Every structure is written in structure tokens, then in C-alpha cells.
Tab-separated table of N, CA and C in Angstrom:
chain	number	residue	atom	x	y	z
A	1	UNK	N	-4.459	-6.593	168.296
A	1	UNK	CA	-4.443	-7.417	169.494
A	1	UNK	C	-3.449	-8.615	169.320
A	2	UNK	N	-3.503	-9.232	168.151
A	2	UNK	CA	-2.565	-10.382	167.919
A	2	UNK	C	-1.101	-9.857	167.964
A	3	UNK	N	-0.929	-8.601	167.498
A	3	UNK	CA	0.468	-8.107	167.434
A	3	UNK	C	0.969	-7.886	168.928
A	4	UNK	N	0.088	-7.446	169.757
A	4	UNK	CA	0.341	-7.140	171.140
A	4	UNK	C	0.684	-8.487	171.915
A	5	UNK	N	0.072	-9.546	171.576
A	5	UNK	CA	0.329	-10.895	172.244
A	5	UNK	C	1.631	-11.356	171.947
A	6	UNK	N	2.389	-10.971	170.869
A	6	UNK	CA	3.634	-11.324	170.521
A	6	UNK	C	4.713	-10.676	171.317
A	7	UNK	N	4.325	-9.593	172.076
A	7	UNK	CA	5.180	-8.766	172.908
A	7	UNK	C	5.203	-9.173	174.336
A	8	UNK	N	6.281	-8.918	174.991
A	8	UNK	CA	6.356	-9.206	176.493
A	8	UNK	C	6.252	-7.802	177.160
A	9	UNK	N	5.333	-7.808	178.162
A	9	UNK	CA	5.131	-6.490	178.931
A	9	UNK	C	6.079	-6.592	180.130
A	10	UNK	N	7.388	-6.450	179.923
A	10	UNK	CA	8.328	-6.404	180.933
A	10	UNK	C	9.460	-5.537	180.621
A	11	UNK	N	10.271	-5.175	181.633
A	11	UNK	CA	11.487	-4.362	181.341
A	11	UNK	C	12.684	-5.194	181.008
A	12	UNK	N	13.721	-4.618	180.502
A	12	UNK	CA	14.871	-5.379	180.214
A	12	UNK	C	16.132	-4.567	180.700
A	13	UNK	N	17.102	-5.348	181.186
A	13	UNK	CA	18.356	-4.670	181.643
A	13	UNK	C	18.228	-4.133	183.057
A	14	UNK	N	19.382	-3.456	183.492
A	14	UNK	CA	19.383	-2.866	184.809
A	14	UNK	C	19.683	-1.357	184.544
A	15	UNK	N	19.001	-0.571	185.340
A	15	UNK	CA	19.179	0.955	185.318
A	15	UNK	C	20.599	1.286	185.520
A	16	UNK	N	21.139	2.273	184.664
A	16	UNK	CA	22.486	2.718	184.687
A	16	UNK	C	23.525	1.745	184.224
A	17	UNK	N	23.166	0.638	183.603
A	17	UNK	CA	24.061	-0.351	183.129
A	17	UNK	C	23.997	-0.137	181.564
A	18	UNK	N	25.248	-0.111	180.962
A	18	UNK	CA	25.413	-0.052	179.485
A	18	UNK	C	25.532	-1.488	178.926
A	19	UNK	N	24.779	-1.879	177.918
A	19	UNK	CA	24.808	-3.176	177.380
A	19	UNK	C	24.372	-3.208	175.902
A	20	UNK	N	24.531	-4.461	175.287
A	20	UNK	CA	24.189	-4.577	173.881
A	20	UNK	C	22.661	-5.092	173.857
A	21	UNK	N	22.072	-4.650	172.878
A	21	UNK	CA	20.648	-5.183	172.542
A	21	UNK	C	20.463	-5.512	171.068
A	22	UNK	N	19.781	-6.562	170.754
A	22	UNK	CA	19.367	-6.888	169.316
A	22	UNK	C	17.958	-6.331	169.300
A	23	UNK	N	17.718	-5.449	168.392
A	23	UNK	CA	16.411	-4.770	168.251
A	23	UNK	C	15.930	-4.724	166.831
A	24	UNK	N	14.638	-4.425	166.735
A	24	UNK	CA	13.982	-4.079	165.398
A	24	UNK	C	13.454	-2.733	165.596
A	25	UNK	N	13.782	-1.758	164.786
A	25	UNK	CA	13.144	-0.415	164.840
A	25	UNK	C	11.740	-0.418	164.380
A	26	UNK	N	10.877	-0.088	165.195
A	26	UNK	CA	9.425	-0.104	164.886
A	26	UNK	C	8.959	1.185	164.367
A	27	UNK	N	9.347	2.323	164.962
A	27	UNK	CA	8.910	3.704	164.481
A	27	UNK	C	9.867	4.796	164.889
A	28	UNK	N	9.840	5.831	164.223
A	28	UNK	CA	10.557	7.101	164.659
A	28	UNK	C	9.563	8.258	164.449
A	29	UNK	N	9.298	8.937	165.628
A	29	UNK	CA	8.426	10.065	165.566
A	29	UNK	C	9.226	11.278	166.021
A	30	UNK	N	8.991	12.411	165.344
A	30	UNK	CA	9.804	13.615	165.520
A	30	UNK	C	8.772	14.723	165.994
A	31	UNK	N	9.246	15.456	167.022
A	31	UNK	CA	8.431	16.514	167.546
A	31	UNK	C	9.392	17.612	168.106
A	32	UNK	N	8.828	18.755	168.264
A	32	UNK	CA	9.589	19.958	168.852
A	32	UNK	C	9.725	19.757	170.296
A	33	UNK	N	10.999	19.867	170.841
A	33	UNK	CA	11.210	19.813	172.263
A	33	UNK	C	11.857	21.152	172.732
A	34	UNK	N	12.204	21.180	173.987
A	34	UNK	CA	12.914	22.410	174.554
A	34	UNK	C	14.156	22.778	173.865
A	35	UNK	N	14.857	21.801	173.315
A	35	UNK	CA	16.220	22.063	172.659
A	35	UNK	C	16.244	21.724	171.229
A	36	UNK	N	15.141	21.938	170.585
A	36	UNK	CA	14.992	21.665	169.091
A	36	UNK	C	14.223	20.383	168.896
A	37	UNK	N	14.390	19.802	167.678
A	37	UNK	CA	13.557	18.579	167.247
A	37	UNK	C	14.065	17.377	168.091
A	38	UNK	N	13.182	16.603	168.618
A	38	UNK	CA	13.503	15.399	169.248
A	38	UNK	C	12.887	14.208	168.428
A	39	UNK	N	13.681	13.158	168.339
A	39	UNK	CA	13.246	11.999	167.645
A	39	UNK	C	13.080	10.825	168.573
A	40	UNK	N	11.873	10.351	168.625
A	40	UNK	CA	11.472	9.162	169.536
A	40	UNK	C	11.589	7.923	168.715
A	41	UNK	N	12.576	7.043	169.093
A	41	UNK	CA	12.754	5.748	168.441
A	41	UNK	C	12.085	4.704	169.300
A	42	UNK	N	11.160	4.000	168.628
A	42	UNK	CA	10.445	2.867	169.314
A	42	UNK	C	11.155	1.545	168.767
A	43	UNK	N	11.538	0.592	169.645
A	43	UNK	CA	12.128	-0.587	169.219
A	43	UNK	C	11.575	-1.771	169.920
A	44	UNK	N	11.693	-2.937	169.461
A	44	UNK	CA	11.401	-4.257	170.121
A	44	UNK	C	12.708	-5.042	170.182
A	45	UNK	N	12.978	-5.739	171.266
A	45	UNK	CA	14.029	-6.618	171.291
A	45	UNK	C	13.613	-7.999	170.724
A	46	UNK	N	14.432	-8.955	170.681
A	46	UNK	CA	14.152	-10.272	170.126
A	46	UNK	C	12.997	-10.996	170.848
A	47	UNK	N	12.820	-10.685	172.160
A	47	UNK	CA	11.718	-11.283	172.922
A	47	UNK	C	10.486	-10.472	172.857
A	48	UNK	N	10.465	-9.394	172.232
A	48	UNK	CA	9.233	-8.542	172.111
A	48	UNK	C	9.129	-7.481	173.083
A	49	UNK	N	10.119	-7.243	173.956
A	49	UNK	CA	10.109	-6.137	174.977
A	49	UNK	C	10.313	-4.771	174.306
A	50	UNK	N	9.573	-3.791	174.741
A	50	UNK	CA	9.621	-2.485	174.239
A	50	UNK	C	10.768	-1.656	174.710
A	51	UNK	N	11.512	-1.086	173.805
A	51	UNK	CA	12.594	-0.092	174.275
A	51	UNK	C	12.361	1.207	173.548
A	52	UNK	N	12.652	2.325	174.215
A	52	UNK	CA	12.497	3.608	173.499
A	52	UNK	C	13.848	4.479	173.657
A	53	UNK	N	14.105	5.386	172.772
A	53	UNK	CA	15.264	6.205	172.853
A	53	UNK	C	14.869	7.608	172.241
A	54	UNK	N	15.071	8.628	173.096
A	54	UNK	CA	14.850	9.964	172.672
A	54	UNK	C	16.172	10.586	172.361
A	55	UNK	N	16.285	11.149	171.085
A	55	UNK	CA	17.565	11.738	170.594
A	55	UNK	C	17.325	13.050	169.863
A	56	UNK	N	18.314	13.900	169.937
A	56	UNK	CA	18.202	15.214	169.179
A	56	UNK	C	18.725	15.009	167.808
A	57	UNK	N	19.297	13.923	167.417
A	57	UNK	CA	19.658	13.659	166.069
A	57	UNK	C	18.944	12.361	165.643
A	58	UNK	N	18.605	12.373	164.348
A	58	UNK	CA	17.939	11.230	163.796
A	58	UNK	C	19.040	10.212	163.383
A	59	UNK	N	18.970	8.988	163.928
A	59	UNK	CA	19.973	8.062	163.631
A	59	UNK	C	19.869	7.498	162.222
A	60	UNK	N	20.821	6.636	161.809
A	60	UNK	CA	20.827	6.173	160.527
A	60	UNK	C	20.020	4.824	160.343
A	61	UNK	N	19.312	4.470	161.425
A	61	UNK	CA	18.543	3.304	161.308
A	61	UNK	C	17.255	3.463	160.530
A	62	UNK	N	16.786	2.420	159.853
A	62	UNK	CA	15.538	2.498	159.058
A	62	UNK	C	14.478	1.601	159.756
A	63	UNK	N	13.294	2.032	159.792
A	63	UNK	CA	12.112	1.421	160.266
A	63	UNK	C	12.017	0.035	159.616
A	64	UNK	N	11.786	-1.040	160.432
A	64	UNK	CA	11.653	-2.328	159.935
A	64	UNK	C	12.884	-3.161	159.907
A	65	UNK	N	13.991	-2.512	159.950
A	65	UNK	CA	15.299	-3.240	159.952
A	65	UNK	C	15.730	-3.674	161.415
A	66	UNK	N	16.633	-4.588	161.483
A	66	UNK	CA	17.119	-5.099	162.756
A	66	UNK	C	18.530	-4.671	162.965
A	67	UNK	N	18.901	-4.291	164.267
A	67	UNK	CA	20.281	-3.839	164.517
A	67	UNK	C	20.704	-4.454	165.818
A	68	UNK	N	21.994	-4.405	166.019
A	68	UNK	CA	22.647	-4.649	167.327
A	68	UNK	C	23.115	-3.313	167.766
A	69	UNK	N	22.597	-2.868	168.872
A	69	UNK	CA	22.970	-1.516	169.492
A	69	UNK	C	23.522	-1.671	170.840
A	70	UNK	N	24.239	-0.623	171.214
A	70	UNK	CA	24.700	-0.527	172.580
A	70	UNK	C	24.106	0.779	173.188
A	71	UNK	N	23.548	0.553	174.373
A	71	UNK	CA	22.910	1.739	175.017
A	71	UNK	C	22.911	1.576	176.590
A	72	UNK	N	22.693	2.618	177.215
A	72	UNK	CA	22.546	2.665	178.721
A	72	UNK	C	21.136	2.707	179.050
A	73	UNK	N	20.713	1.861	180.008
A	73	UNK	CA	19.358	1.859	180.470
A	73	UNK	C	19.146	3.070	181.389
A	74	UNK	N	18.421	4.083	180.891
A	74	UNK	CA	18.197	5.296	181.616
A	74	UNK	C	17.150	5.071	182.740
A	75	UNK	N	16.010	4.398	182.401
A	75	UNK	CA	15.011	4.151	183.423
A	75	UNK	C	14.085	3.103	182.870
A	76	UNK	N	13.365	2.487	183.786
A	76	UNK	CA	12.257	1.637	183.484
A	76	UNK	C	10.960	2.425	183.656
A	77	UNK	N	10.210	2.481	182.531
A	77	UNK	CA	9.037	3.422	182.520
A	77	UNK	C	7.796	2.602	182.151
A	78	UNK	N	6.751	3.258	182.107
A	78	UNK	CA	5.407	2.708	181.708
A	78	UNK	C	4.600	3.757	180.914
A	79	UNK	N	4.093	3.417	179.797
A	79	UNK	CA	3.293	4.224	178.985
A	79	UNK	C	2.003	3.577	178.547
A	80	UNK	N	0.852	4.197	178.968
A	80	UNK	CA	-0.433	3.579	178.661
A	80	UNK	C	-0.499	2.130	179.243
A	81	UNK	N	0.004	1.936	180.446
A	81	UNK	CA	-0.077	0.560	181.040
A	81	UNK	C	0.893	-0.392	180.416
A	82	UNK	N	1.817	0.018	179.535
A	82	UNK	CA	2.727	-0.905	178.915
A	82	UNK	C	4.123	-0.592	179.358
A	83	UNK	N	4.808	-1.588	179.907
A	83	UNK	CA	6.217	-1.333	180.387
A	83	UNK	C	7.095	-1.097	179.253
A	84	UNK	N	8.057	-0.164	179.344
A	84	UNK	CA	9.095	0.151	178.366
A	84	UNK	C	10.387	0.512	179.051
A	85	UNK	N	11.407	0.139	178.372
A	85	UNK	CA	12.818	0.462	178.953
A	85	UNK	C	13.302	1.647	178.070
A	86	UNK	N	13.742	2.698	178.787
A	86	UNK	CA	14.147	3.926	178.159
A	86	UNK	C	15.740	3.933	178.042
A	87	UNK	N	16.265	4.034	176.925
A	87	UNK	CA	17.752	4.033	176.679
A	87	UNK	C	18.263	5.440	176.416
A	88	UNK	N	19.626	5.519	176.752
A	88	UNK	CA	20.249	6.831	176.359
A	88	UNK	C	21.647	6.328	175.793
A	89	UNK	N	22.337	7.353	175.126
A	89	UNK	CA	23.674	7.106	174.659
A	89	UNK	C	23.742	5.924	173.754
A	90	UNK	N	22.782	5.818	172.824
A	90	UNK	CA	22.577	4.678	171.866
A	90	UNK	C	23.676	4.750	170.801
A	91	UNK	N	24.419	3.740	170.511
A	91	UNK	CA	25.266	3.575	169.328
A	91	UNK	C	24.871	2.289	168.593
A	92	UNK	N	24.949	2.403	167.223
A	92	UNK	CA	24.649	1.289	166.360
A	92	UNK	C	25.897	0.505	166.206
A	93	UNK	N	25.882	-0.748	166.584
A	93	UNK	CA	27.073	-1.689	166.373
A	93	UNK	C	27.087	-2.222	164.975
A	94	UNK	N	25.966	-2.767	164.509
A	94	UNK	CA	25.840	-3.304	163.224
A	94	UNK	C	24.374	-3.509	162.871
A	95	UNK	N	24.158	-3.624	161.569
A	95	UNK	CA	22.809	-3.990	161.059
A	95	UNK	C	22.789	-5.498	161.025
A	96	UNK	N	21.687	-6.175	161.430
A	96	UNK	CA	21.513	-7.556	161.467
A	96	UNK	C	20.779	-7.929	160.215
A	97	UNK	N	21.434	-8.759	159.329
A	97	UNK	CA	20.785	-9.246	158.141
A	97	UNK	C	20.687	-10.699	158.270
A	98	UNK	N	19.373	-11.175	157.927
A	98	UNK	CA	19.152	-12.588	158.079
A	98	UNK	C	19.176	-13.286	156.751
């Protein structure tokens, strides 16, 4: 519950607009989809908003690390009552080291 209070339950960005995001990769889950294995990347931006990215290839990001990425906002969605921004066409710009 304390972890959830650090997060903002709101969307980020505008649908169909490509932009940069500073994120922390929280988890990567893999499962079988219609076109092979799908990797679900769950991320948090610096303000604690939830972003997700479904990809057929597993990216080079590591869970727990922070990155600057560029992606297109595919849609604003909700999962279990929690708002999330779904990204597509994600590229890693750089790893953020503090």
C-alpha cells in the first residue's frame, strides 16, 4: 500500500504523439501471443505514473534500471482500476545513471 501511494493514478502524454520519457523498468513478463512470445514491460515515470509496452522482442533494459526512452502513446488504458499509458515503437535513448 505504501508503494502504491508513491504512484500517480493518471495518464501521461497525448495519444498518437511520439515523445521522450524518463522511466524505471519495474518488470518484464513473457507469455505466448498470437504471433509468438510477447514481452510485457511495466515501467514508472519519474512522477510515478504507470506505462506499459507490449513487444515481440525482449529489449536490452534490465529491471530496476532507469532509462530515457522514446515511444508513441498508443492509448490510455486502465487495468484493475489503475490508469496506465500504453506505448508502442519504443526505442532506448540512454540508460540514466545517478
